[in-house]
């Protein structure tokens, strides 16, 4: 038996003084400003484990049991004052304005803790049959004491088929493994350290306390649970020259933690709840191949692909019929977490050049009877525009080494799905003052004019209300991009290094990243998929290229 104790401590202590210039600039009229902040972070992680392992008659059993805890404490203090006396001292007491009125000061402390008991058993027989089981009981301080504990477990097994006697004549098959597992995990993240408690802000009302609710808690919330089923097949051919792994997965998450939007008339705008269930189901494939493997040349290829579907199975009864709708997303039973929710662009009014949108026509009973066009963006109807999830996504890579040269490349791709091209949208702005200094896309030259009435791009007028939804989702992508290309040359200078073992000199390494995407609609930069936000900061630049060299000597 082995006993083990692991204790980790992280501490951070940060103080910051900021002093604004009193001689010129925005702070001159106030006699300069001073702010002082101090933060302190302390986390401790404790783990106590007992392990037992024994092998007998081809059987191996490995047992682990333990206890672990995590504690987090963050303290923050901030103060601000102005009209300084000595322009070189950035301290609050070097100011006089704080005498009347009082200086700005604030402080807060956040704490968080978890603890849990764990157990695990692993077993194999003759390294052919494998079985494992685990159990955890965890508690989180984010939940009320009566809902704090959750139980989580997993079981799994594998069969190394190629070690069976009836497989011994298949010498070309080096590995064949069948595997399956089922497990449950928990999640307590909800963006608040005390979501089960009502929280208030304290203010001043003519010298009296003024208390307002800042967060509405819910004592009934508990762990979000995810149940996972995985089943797969691994195989290797020709002494692992070709390897592959195919895996099916089905993950159902229940009691989803969510800040449910509510009417502001309640005195708060959201309410933490366990609201429903979602399912992720799909297939993953990984293939690798060593195509050439000689003394002077090595060439390998690898490919991975994932197809999965996200489905909302249930929502809280208060939103079960209507769904949850945001500015650009919608959650409905039968839909996904990645459905886009936009006003639909309907082209340009050829008479006025104004952008047009679709609007539902509703009868007196509230039933939708049809659609009509409107140039009033605010009155246009938002629609579910479909999923942004691709039908297939993944990557492939290749690596080639030959006579001192090495070349590698990685590619990413996604087929299907929709994205909203925010980069293009920002370059197609209408010239409003907030976009001053921002370039236009070349397509703006085709904007509507009286001489170009059939354009699909509205007139260029800074007062028109043309929103992001103006430009439709660009459709299915064919190839999402080249992620990384590296080229290098390594010289082995034997004449100079006969007496130095393992002398390697890399004369040149060239690396290029984020080469762009090839899409059905246009070339551009790669964008993430999601139901809420795919905005790209046009002032940010991705990594372009790197040239480097190195010398490595081993004695």
Coordinates of C-alpha atoms in Angstrom, one line a residue:
X1 CA 0.0 0.0 0.0
X2 CA 1.1 3.5 -0.8
X3 CA 0.1 6.6 1.1
X4 CA 0.5 10.0 -0.6
X5 CA -0.2 13.6 0.4
X6 CA -0.2 16.5 -2.1
X7 CA -0.6 20.1 -0.9
X8 CA -0.4 23.0 -3.2
X9 CA -0.6 26.7 -2.3
X10 CA -0.8 29.7 -4.7
X11 CA -0.5 33.2 -3.3
X12 CA -0.5 36.5 -5.2
X13 CA -0.1 39.9 -3.6
X14 CA -0.4 42.9 -6.0
X15 CA -0.4 46.6 -5.3
X16 CA -0.9 49.3 -7.9
X17 CA -0.5 53.1 -7.7
X18 CA -1.7 55.3 -10.5
X19 CA -0.8 59.0 -10.7
X20 CA -2.2 61.3 -13.4
X21 CA -0.2 64.2 -14.8
X22 CA -1.2 67.5 -13.0
X23 CA 0.6 69.8 -15.6
X24 CA -1.2 68.9 -18.9
X25 CA -3.9 66.6 -20.1
X26 CA -7.4 65.7 -19.0
X27 CA -6.6 65.8 -15.2
X28 CA -5.3 69.4 -15.0
X29 CA -8.7 70.9 -14.1
X30 CA -9.1 68.5 -11.2
X31 CA -5.5 69.0 -9.9
X32 CA -4.6 65.5 -11.0
X33 CA -6.0 62.1 -9.9
X34 CA -4.6 59.3 -7.8
X35 CA -5.9 55.7 -7.5
X36 CA -4.5 52.9 -5.3
X37 CA -5.5 49.3 -5.6
X38 CA -4.5 46.2 -3.7
X39 CA -5.4 42.6 -4.4
X40 CA -4.6 39.4 -2.6
X41 CA -5.2 35.8 -3.8
X42 CA -4.7 32.6 -1.8
X43 CA -5.7 29.2 -3.0
X44 CA -4.9 25.8 -1.3
X45 CA -5.4 22.4 -2.8
X46 CA -5.1 19.3 -0.5
X47 CA -5.1 15.7 -1.6
X48 CA -4.7 12.6 0.5
X49 CA -4.5 9.3 -1.3
X50 CA -4.1 5.6 -0.5
X51 CA -3.2 3.2 -3.3
X52 CA -3.0 -0.6 -3.4
X53 CA -1.8 -2.7 -6.4
X54 CA -1.3 -6.4 -6.7
X55 CA -0.5 -8.8 -9.5
X56 CA -1.2 -12.6 -9.2
X57 CA -1.7 -15.4 -11.8
X58 CA -2.2 -13.0 -14.7
X59 CA -4.6 -10.8 -12.7
X60 CA -3.7 -7.2 -11.8
X61 CA -5.8 -5.1 -9.5
X62 CA -5.2 -1.4 -8.6
X63 CA -7.3 0.3 -6.0
X64 CA -7.2 4.0 -5.1
X65 CA -9.1 5.9 -2.4
X66 CA -8.8 9.5 -1.3
X67 CA -10.0 12.8 -0.1
X68 CA -9.4 16.2 -1.6
X69 CA -10.3 19.8 -1.0
X70 CA -9.9 23.2 -2.7
X71 CA -10.2 26.7 -1.1
X72 CA -10.1 30.0 -2.9
X73 CA -10.0 33.5 -1.4
X74 CA -9.7 36.7 -3.3
X75 CA -9.6 40.2 -1.6
X76 CA -9.7 43.5 -3.4
X77 CA -9.3 47.1 -2.2
X78 CA -9.5 50.2 -4.3
X79 CA -9.4 54.0 -3.5
X80 CA -9.4 57.1 -5.6
X81 CA -8.9 60.8 -4.8
X82 CA -7.8 64.0 -6.6
X83 CA -6.2 67.4 -6.3
X84 CA -2.8 66.3 -5.2
X85 CA -0.3 68.4 -3.2
X86 CA 3.0 66.8 -4.2
X87 CA 2.8 65.8 -7.9
X88 CA 5.3 63.0 -7.5
X89 CA 3.5 61.1 -4.7
X90 CA 0.8 58.7 -5.8
X91 CA -1.0 58.2 -2.4
X92 CA -4.5 59.1 -1.4
X93 CA -3.4 61.1 1.6
X94 CA -1.5 63.4 -0.7
X95 CA -4.9 64.8 -1.9
X96 CA -7.3 67.2 -0.3
X97 CA -10.4 66.9 -2.5
X98 CA -11.4 63.8 -0.4
X99 CA -12.2 66.0 2.6
X100 CA -15.4 67.1 0.9
X101 CA -16.9 65.1 -0.7
X102 CA -15.5 61.8 0.4
X103 CA -13.0 60.0 -1.8
X104 CA -14.1 56.9 -3.8
X105 CA -13.3 53.7 -2.0
X106 CA -14.5 50.1 -2.4
X107 CA -13.5 46.6 -1.3
X108 CA -14.8 43.1 -1.5
X109 CA -13.9 39.5 -0.7
X110 CA -14.9 36.4 -2.7
X111 CA -14.5 32.8 -1.3
X112 CA -15.1 29.5 -2.9
X113 CA -14.5 25.9 -1.7
X114 CA -15.0 22.3 -2.8
X115 CA -14.3 19.0 -1.1
X116 CA -14.8 15.4 -2.2
X117 CA -14.2 11.8 -1.5
X118 CA -13.1 9.5 -4.3
X119 CA -12.5 5.9 -5.1
X120 CA -11.3 4.0 -8.1
X121 CA -10.7 0.3 -9.1
X122 CA -8.8 -0.9 -12.1
X123 CA -8.4 -4.5 -13.2
X124 CA -6.9 -6.4 -16.1
X125 CA -6.3 -10.0 -16.9
X126 CA -3.3 -11.0 -19.0
X127 CA -3.3 -7.5 -20.4
X128 CA -6.2 -8.5 -22.6
X129 CA -9.3 -7.7 -20.6
X130 CA -9.5 -4.3 -18.8
X131 CA -12.1 -3.0 -16.4
X132 CA -12.3 0.2 -14.4
X133 CA -14.9 1.8 -12.0
X134 CA -14.8 5.1 -10.1
X135 CA -17.0 7.0 -7.7
X136 CA -16.9 10.5 -6.4
X137 CA -18.9 12.5 -3.8
X138 CA -18.3 16.2 -4.1
X139 CA -19.6 19.3 -2.4
X140 CA -19.5 22.9 -3.7
X141 CA -19.9 26.1 -1.7
X142 CA -21.9 27.6 -4.6
X143 CA -25.0 25.7 -3.5
X144 CA -27.1 25.8 -0.4
X145 CA -26.1 23.3 2.4
X146 CA -29.1 21.1 1.6
X147 CA -28.1 20.8 -2.1
X148 CA -24.3 21.0 -1.8
X149 CA -23.4 17.3 -2.4
X150 CA -23.4 15.4 -5.6
X151 CA -22.6 11.8 -6.5
X152 CA -20.7 11.0 -9.7
X153 CA -19.4 7.7 -11.0
X154 CA -18.0 5.9 -14.1
X155 CA -17.4 2.4 -15.4
X156 CA -15.4 1.3 -18.4
X157 CA -13.9 -1.7 -20.1
X158 CA -11.7 -2.7 -23.0
X159 CA -10.8 -5.9 -24.9
X160 CA -7.4 -6.2 -26.6
X161 CA -8.6 -8.6 -29.3
X162 CA -5.3 -9.0 -31.1
X163 CA -3.9 -10.9 -28.1
X164 CA -6.4 -13.7 -28.5
X165 CA -5.2 -17.0 -29.8
X166 CA -7.5 -17.0 -32.8
X167 CA -5.7 -13.8 -34.0
X168 CA -2.1 -15.0 -33.9
X169 CA -2.0 -15.7 -37.6
X170 CA -2.9 -12.2 -38.5
X171 CA 0.6 -10.8 -38.3
X172 CA -0.3 -7.7 -40.3
X173 CA -2.7 -6.6 -37.5
X174 CA -0.6 -5.2 -34.6
X175 CA -3.4 -3.7 -32.5
X176 CA -7.1 -4.3 -32.3
X177 CA -8.9 -2.9 -29.2
X178 CA -12.6 -2.6 -28.5
X179 CA -13.5 -0.2 -25.7
X180 CA -16.6 1.3 -24.0
X181 CA -17.3 3.5 -21.0
X182 CA -20.1 5.3 -19.1
X183 CA -19.6 8.1 -16.7
X184 CA -21.1 11.1 -15.0
X185 CA -19.5 14.5 -14.2
X186 CA -20.7 17.6 -12.4
X187 CA -20.5 21.3 -13.1
X188 CA -21.1 24.2 -10.6
X189 CA -20.1 27.2 -12.7
X190 CA -22.8 29.9 -12.9
X191 CA -20.7 33.2 -13.0
X192 CA -21.4 33.9 -9.3
X193 CA -19.7 32.7 -6.1
X194 CA -22.9 32.6 -4.1
X195 CA -25.8 31.9 -6.6
X196 CA -28.1 30.5 -3.9
X197 CA -28.1 33.7 -1.9
X198 CA -29.9 37.0 -2.4
X199 CA -27.2 39.7 -2.8
X200 CA -27.6 43.5 -2.2
X201 CA -25.8 46.7 -2.9
X202 CA -25.6 49.3 -0.1
X203 CA -25.9 53.0 -1.1
X204 CA -26.3 56.4 0.6
X205 CA -29.6 58.2 0.6
X206 CA -29.2 61.5 2.4
X207 CA -27.1 59.9 5.1
X208 CA -29.4 56.9 5.4
X209 CA -28.9 53.3 4.1
X210 CA -30.3 52.6 0.6
X211 CA -30.2 48.9 -0.1
X212 CA -31.0 47.5 -3.6
X213 CA -30.9 43.9 -4.8
X214 CA -28.0 43.2 -7.1
X215 CA -28.5 39.4 -7.5
X216 CA -31.5 37.2 -6.9
X217 CA -30.4 33.8 -5.5
X218 CA -32.1 30.4 -5.6
X219 CA -31.6 27.9 -2.8
X220 CA -33.0 25.1 -5.0
X221 CA -30.2 25.0 -7.6
X222 CA -27.8 22.1 -7.5
X223 CA -25.1 20.4 -9.6
X224 CA -25.5 20.3 -13.4
X225 CA -24.9 16.6 -14.4
X226 CA -23.5 15.2 -17.6
X227 CA -23.8 11.5 -18.5
X228 CA -21.4 10.2 -21.1
X229 CA -21.5 7.0 -23.2
X230 CA -18.4 6.3 -25.3
X231 CA -17.7 3.3 -27.5
X232 CA -14.9 2.8 -29.9
X233 CA -12.4 0.7 -31.8
X234 CA -8.7 1.2 -32.1
X235 CA -6.5 -0.7 -34.5
X236 CA -2.9 -0.6 -35.8
X237 CA -1.6 -2.3 -39.0
X238 CA 1.8 -3.4 -40.2
X239 CA 3.6 -2.8 -36.9
X240 CA 1.7 0.5 -36.3
X241 CA 2.6 2.0 -39.7
X242 CA -1.1 2.7 -39.9
X243 CA -3.2 3.5 -36.8
X244 CA -6.8 4.5 -36.5
X245 CA -9.4 5.2 -33.7
X246 CA -13.1 5.4 -34.3
X247 CA -15.3 6.5 -31.4
X248 CA -19.0 7.1 -30.9
X249 CA -20.1 9.4 -28.1
X250 CA -23.4 10.4 -26.5
X251 CA -23.4 13.1 -23.8
X252 CA -26.6 14.1 -22.1
X253 CA -26.4 17.1 -19.7
X254 CA -29.3 17.6 -17.3
X255 CA -30.2 20.2 -14.6
X256 CA -28.4 22.8 -16.7
X257 CA -27.3 25.8 -14.7
X258 CA -28.5 29.0 -16.4
X259 CA -29.3 32.6 -15.4
X260 CA -32.9 32.7 -16.7
X261 CA -33.8 36.3 -17.9
X262 CA -36.9 37.7 -16.2
X263 CA -38.9 40.9 -16.4
X264 CA -37.0 43.9 -14.8
X265 CA -40.3 44.7 -13.0
X266 CA -39.3 41.9 -10.6
X267 CA -36.5 44.1 -9.2
X268 CA -33.9 41.9 -10.9
X269 CA -33.2 40.8 -14.5
X270 CA -32.2 37.2 -14.1
X271 CA -32.8 34.2 -11.8
X272 CA -30.4 31.2 -11.5
X273 CA -32.0 27.9 -12.2
X274 CA -31.5 24.3 -13.3
X275 CA -33.4 24.8 -16.6
X276 CA -33.4 21.7 -18.8
X277 CA -31.3 19.2 -20.7
X278 CA -29.2 19.0 -23.9
X279 CA -27.6 16.2 -25.8
X280 CA -24.4 16.0 -27.8
X281 CA -24.1 12.9 -30.0
X282 CA -21.6 12.1 -32.7
X283 CA -18.6 10.2 -34.1
X284 CA -14.9 11.0 -34.0
X285 CA -12.3 9.5 -36.3
X286 CA -8.5 9.7 -36.1
X287 CA -6.1 8.1 -38.7
X288 CA -2.3 8.2 -38.8
X289 CA 0.1 6.7 -41.4
X290 CA 3.9 6.5 -41.6
X291 CA 4.0 6.4 -45.4
X292 CA 7.8 6.4 -45.8
X293 CA 10.2 5.5 -43.0
X294 CA 13.8 5.0 -44.1
X295 CA 17.1 6.2 -42.8
X296 CA 17.1 9.4 -44.8
X297 CA 13.4 10.0 -45.4
X298 CA 10.4 10.0 -43.1
X299 CA 6.9 11.1 -44.2
X300 CA 3.8 10.8 -42.2
X301 CA 0.2 11.9 -42.5
X302 CA -2.6 12.3 -40.0
X303 CA -6.3 13.1 -40.2
X304 CA -9.1 13.7 -37.7
X305 CA -12.8 14.3 -38.2
X306 CA -15.7 14.9 -35.9
X307 CA -19.4 14.9 -36.7
X308 CA -21.9 15.7 -34.0
X309 CA -25.3 17.1 -33.3
X310 CA -26.3 19.3 -30.4
X311 CA -30.0 19.0 -29.4
X312 CA -32.0 20.8 -26.7
X313 CA -34.1 18.1 -25.0
X314 CA -35.9 20.1 -22.4
X315 CA -36.3 23.6 -21.0
X316 CA -37.8 25.0 -17.8
X317 CA -41.6 25.0 -17.8
X318 CA -41.6 28.9 -17.8
X319 CA -39.9 29.0 -21.2
X320 CA -40.8 25.5 -22.6
X321 CA -43.3 26.8 -25.1
X322 CA -41.6 30.1 -26.1
X323 CA -37.9 29.2 -25.8
X324 CA -35.2 31.5 -24.6
X325 CA -34.4 34.3 -27.0
X326 CA -31.4 36.6 -27.1
X327 CA -30.2 39.4 -29.4
X328 CA -28.6 36.8 -31.8
X329 CA -29.4 33.4 -30.4
X330 CA -32.5 31.3 -29.6
X331 CA -32.9 28.2 -27.5
X332 CA -35.8 26.0 -28.4
X333 CA -36.7 22.3 -27.7
X334 CA -35.5 20.4 -30.7
X335 CA -33.1 23.1 -31.7
X336 CA -29.5 23.6 -30.6
X337 CA -27.4 25.9 -28.5
X338 CA -25.9 27.2 -31.7
X339 CA -29.0 28.3 -33.6
X340 CA -28.7 31.8 -35.0
X341 CA -31.5 34.4 -34.4
X342 CA -31.5 37.3 -36.8
X343 CA -33.7 39.7 -38.7
X344 CA -33.7 38.6 -42.3
X345 CA -32.4 40.9 -44.9
X346 CA -34.6 41.2 -48.0
X347 CA -32.5 43.2 -50.3
X348 CA -32.8 46.8 -51.4
X349 CA -35.8 48.9 -52.3
X350 CA -35.0 49.8 -55.9
X351 CA -36.9 53.1 -55.6
X352 CA -35.3 54.5 -52.4
X353 CA -32.2 52.5 -52.0
X354 CA -33.1 51.6 -48.4
X355 CA -32.4 48.2 -46.9
X356 CA -35.5 46.0 -46.5
X357 CA -36.3 43.3 -43.9
X358 CA -39.0 40.7 -43.5
X359 CA -41.8 41.3 -41.0
X360 CA -44.5 38.8 -39.8
X361 CA -48.1 39.7 -40.5
X362 CA -50.2 38.8 -37.4
X363 CA -54.0 38.6 -37.2
X364 CA -56.2 39.7 -34.3
X365 CA -55.8 36.3 -32.6
X366 CA -52.0 36.6 -32.7
X367 CA -51.5 34.0 -35.5
X368 CA -48.9 34.6 -38.2
X369 CA -50.6 34.8 -41.5
X370 CA -47.7 35.8 -43.8
X371 CA -44.7 38.1 -44.2
X372 CA -44.3 41.5 -45.6
X373 CA -41.3 43.9 -46.3
X374 CA -40.3 46.8 -44.1
X375 CA -37.5 49.4 -44.2
X376 CA -37.9 49.9 -40.4
X377 CA -35.2 47.7 -38.9
X378 CA -36.7 47.9 -35.4
X379 CA -40.0 46.5 -36.5
X380 CA -38.6 43.6 -38.5
X381 CA -39.1 40.1 -37.1
X382 CA -36.2 37.9 -35.8
X383 CA -36.1 34.4 -37.2
X384 CA -34.3 31.2 -36.5
X385 CA -31.7 31.2 -39.3
X386 CA -30.4 27.7 -38.6
X387 CA -27.5 26.1 -36.9
X388 CA -23.9 27.4 -37.0
X389 CA -22.6 23.9 -36.3
X390 CA -20.7 22.4 -39.2
X391 CA -21.7 18.9 -40.4
X392 CA -18.1 17.8 -40.3
X393 CA -15.0 19.5 -38.8
X394 CA -11.4 18.5 -38.0
X395 CA -7.9 18.8 -39.3
X396 CA -5.2 17.0 -41.2
X397 CA -1.4 17.3 -41.0
X398 CA 1.7 16.1 -42.8
X399 CA 5.3 15.9 -41.8
X400 CA 8.3 15.3 -44.1
X401 CA 12.0 14.9 -43.1
X402 CA 14.6 14.3 -45.8
X403 CA 18.3 14.9 -45.9
X404 CA 18.3 17.5 -43.2
X405 CA 15.2 19.3 -44.4
X406 CA 12.0 19.1 -42.5
X407 CA 8.6 20.4 -43.6
X408 CA 5.3 20.2 -41.7
X409 CA 1.9 21.6 -42.2
X410 CA -1.4 21.6 -40.3
X411 CA -4.8 22.3 -41.9
X412 CA -8.2 22.8 -40.3
X413 CA -11.5 22.4 -42.0
X414 CA -15.2 22.5 -41.5
X415 CA -17.9 21.5 -43.9
X416 CA -21.4 22.8 -43.6
X417 CA -22.9 25.1 -40.9
X418 CA -23.3 28.9 -41.2
X419 CA -21.3 31.8 -39.9
X420 CA -21.9 35.5 -39.7
X421 CA -19.0 37.4 -41.3
X422 CA -18.6 40.3 -38.9
X423 CA -15.4 41.4 -40.5
X424 CA -17.1 41.9 -43.8
X425 CA -20.0 43.6 -42.1
X426 CA -17.8 46.2 -40.4
X427 CA -16.1 46.9 -43.7
X428 CA -19.5 47.5 -45.3
X429 CA -20.6 50.3 -42.9
X430 CA -22.7 53.2 -44.0
X431 CA -20.1 55.9 -43.2
X432 CA -21.5 56.9 -39.8
X433 CA -19.2 59.0 -37.6
X434 CA -18.4 56.2 -35.2
X435 CA -16.7 54.4 -38.1
X436 CA -14.5 57.4 -39.0
X437 CA -11.1 56.2 -40.3
X438 CA -12.3 52.7 -41.0
X439 CA -11.8 51.4 -44.5
X440 CA -14.6 50.1 -46.7
X441 CA -14.7 46.7 -48.5
X442 CA -14.3 46.9 -52.3
X443 CA -18.0 45.8 -52.6
X444 CA -19.2 49.2 -51.3
X445 CA -18.5 50.5 -54.8
X446 CA -21.6 48.6 -55.9
X447 CA -23.9 50.4 -53.5
X448 CA -27.3 51.5 -54.7
X449 CA -27.5 54.8 -56.7
X450 CA -30.3 56.1 -58.9
X451 CA -28.1 54.8 -61.8
X452 CA -27.6 51.4 -60.1
X453 CA -31.1 50.6 -58.8
X454 CA -30.8 46.8 -58.9
X455 CA -27.9 46.6 -56.4
X456 CA -28.2 44.3 -53.4
X457 CA -26.2 46.8 -51.3
X458 CA -28.2 49.7 -49.8
X459 CA -27.4 53.4 -50.5
X460 CA -24.5 54.9 -48.8
X461 CA -26.1 57.2 -46.2
X462 CA -24.7 57.8 -42.7
X463 CA -28.2 58.4 -41.3
X464 CA -29.8 55.1 -42.5
X465 CA -30.5 52.4 -39.9
X466 CA -28.5 49.5 -41.4
X467 CA -27.7 46.9 -38.8
X468 CA -25.4 43.9 -38.6
X469 CA -28.2 41.7 -39.9
X470 CA -28.0 43.5 -43.2
X471 CA -25.6 40.9 -44.6
X472 CA -26.9 37.4 -44.7
X473 CA -25.1 34.4 -43.3
X474 CA -22.6 33.5 -46.0
X475 CA -23.5 29.8 -46.2
X476 CA -21.5 26.6 -46.1
X477 CA -17.8 26.6 -45.8
X478 CA -15.7 24.3 -48.0
X479 CA -12.3 24.6 -46.2
X480 CA -11.8 26.6 -43.1
X481 CA -8.0 27.2 -43.3
X482 CA -4.4 26.5 -43.1
X483 CA -3.3 26.7 -39.5
X484 CA 0.5 26.2 -39.6
X485 CA 3.3 25.6 -42.0
X486 CA 6.9 25.1 -40.8
X487 CA 10.0 24.6 -43.0
X488 CA 13.5 24.0 -41.6
X489 CA 16.9 22.8 -42.4
X490 CA 19.2 20.9 -40.0
X491 CA 22.8 20.3 -40.9
X492 CA 25.0 17.6 -39.3
X493 CA 28.5 19.0 -39.8
X494 CA 30.5 15.8 -39.2
X495 CA 33.9 17.3 -40.1
X496 CA 33.6 19.8 -37.3
X497 CA 31.8 17.6 -34.8
X498 CA 33.4 14.2 -35.0
X499 CA 34.4 14.3 -31.3
X500 CA 31.1 15.8 -30.1
X501 CA 28.2 13.4 -29.7
X502 CA 24.8 14.5 -31.0
X503 CA 25.9 17.9 -32.4
X504 CA 22.9 19.3 -34.3
X505 CA 22.7 22.7 -35.9
X506 CA 19.4 24.1 -37.2
X507 CA 20.4 26.7 -39.7
X508 CA 16.9 27.8 -40.6
X509 CA 13.3 27.4 -39.5
X510 CA 10.5 29.2 -41.3
X511 CA 7.0 29.2 -39.8
X512 CA 3.7 30.6 -41.1
X513 CA 0.5 30.6 -39.2
X514 CA -3.2 31.4 -39.9
X515 CA -2.9 31.6 -43.7
X516 CA -6.6 32.2 -44.1
X517 CA -9.7 30.3 -45.2
X518 CA -11.2 29.1 -48.5
X519 CA -15.0 29.4 -48.3
X520 CA -18.0 29.2 -50.6
X521 CA -18.6 32.9 -50.3
X522 CA -15.2 34.6 -50.0
X523 CA -11.7 34.4 -48.7
X524 CA -11.1 35.6 -45.1
X525 CA -9.9 34.9 -41.6
X526 CA -11.1 31.9 -39.6
X527 CA -14.0 32.5 -37.3
X528 CA -15.4 30.5 -34.4
X529 CA -18.9 29.0 -34.6
X530 CA -21.4 29.8 -31.9
X531 CA -24.9 31.0 -31.4
X532 CA -24.2 34.4 -29.8
X533 CA -21.1 36.1 -31.0
X534 CA -18.5 35.7 -33.8
X535 CA -17.2 39.3 -33.7
X536 CA -13.6 39.9 -34.8
X537 CA -11.6 42.8 -33.6
X538 CA -10.3 44.4 -36.9
X539 CA -7.5 46.1 -34.9
X540 CA -6.0 42.8 -33.8
X541 CA -3.5 40.9 -35.9
X542 CA -2.9 37.1 -35.9
X543 CA 0.6 35.6 -36.0
X544 CA 2.1 35.8 -39.4
X545 CA 5.6 34.2 -39.8
X546 CA 8.7 33.4 -37.8
X547 CA 12.3 32.8 -38.9
X548 CA 14.6 31.2 -36.3
X549 CA 17.8 29.2 -35.9
X550 CA 19.3 27.1 -33.1
X551 CA 22.3 25.1 -32.0
X552 CA 21.9 21.9 -29.9
X553 CA 25.0 20.0 -28.6
X554 CA 24.8 16.9 -26.5
X555 CA 27.9 15.4 -24.8

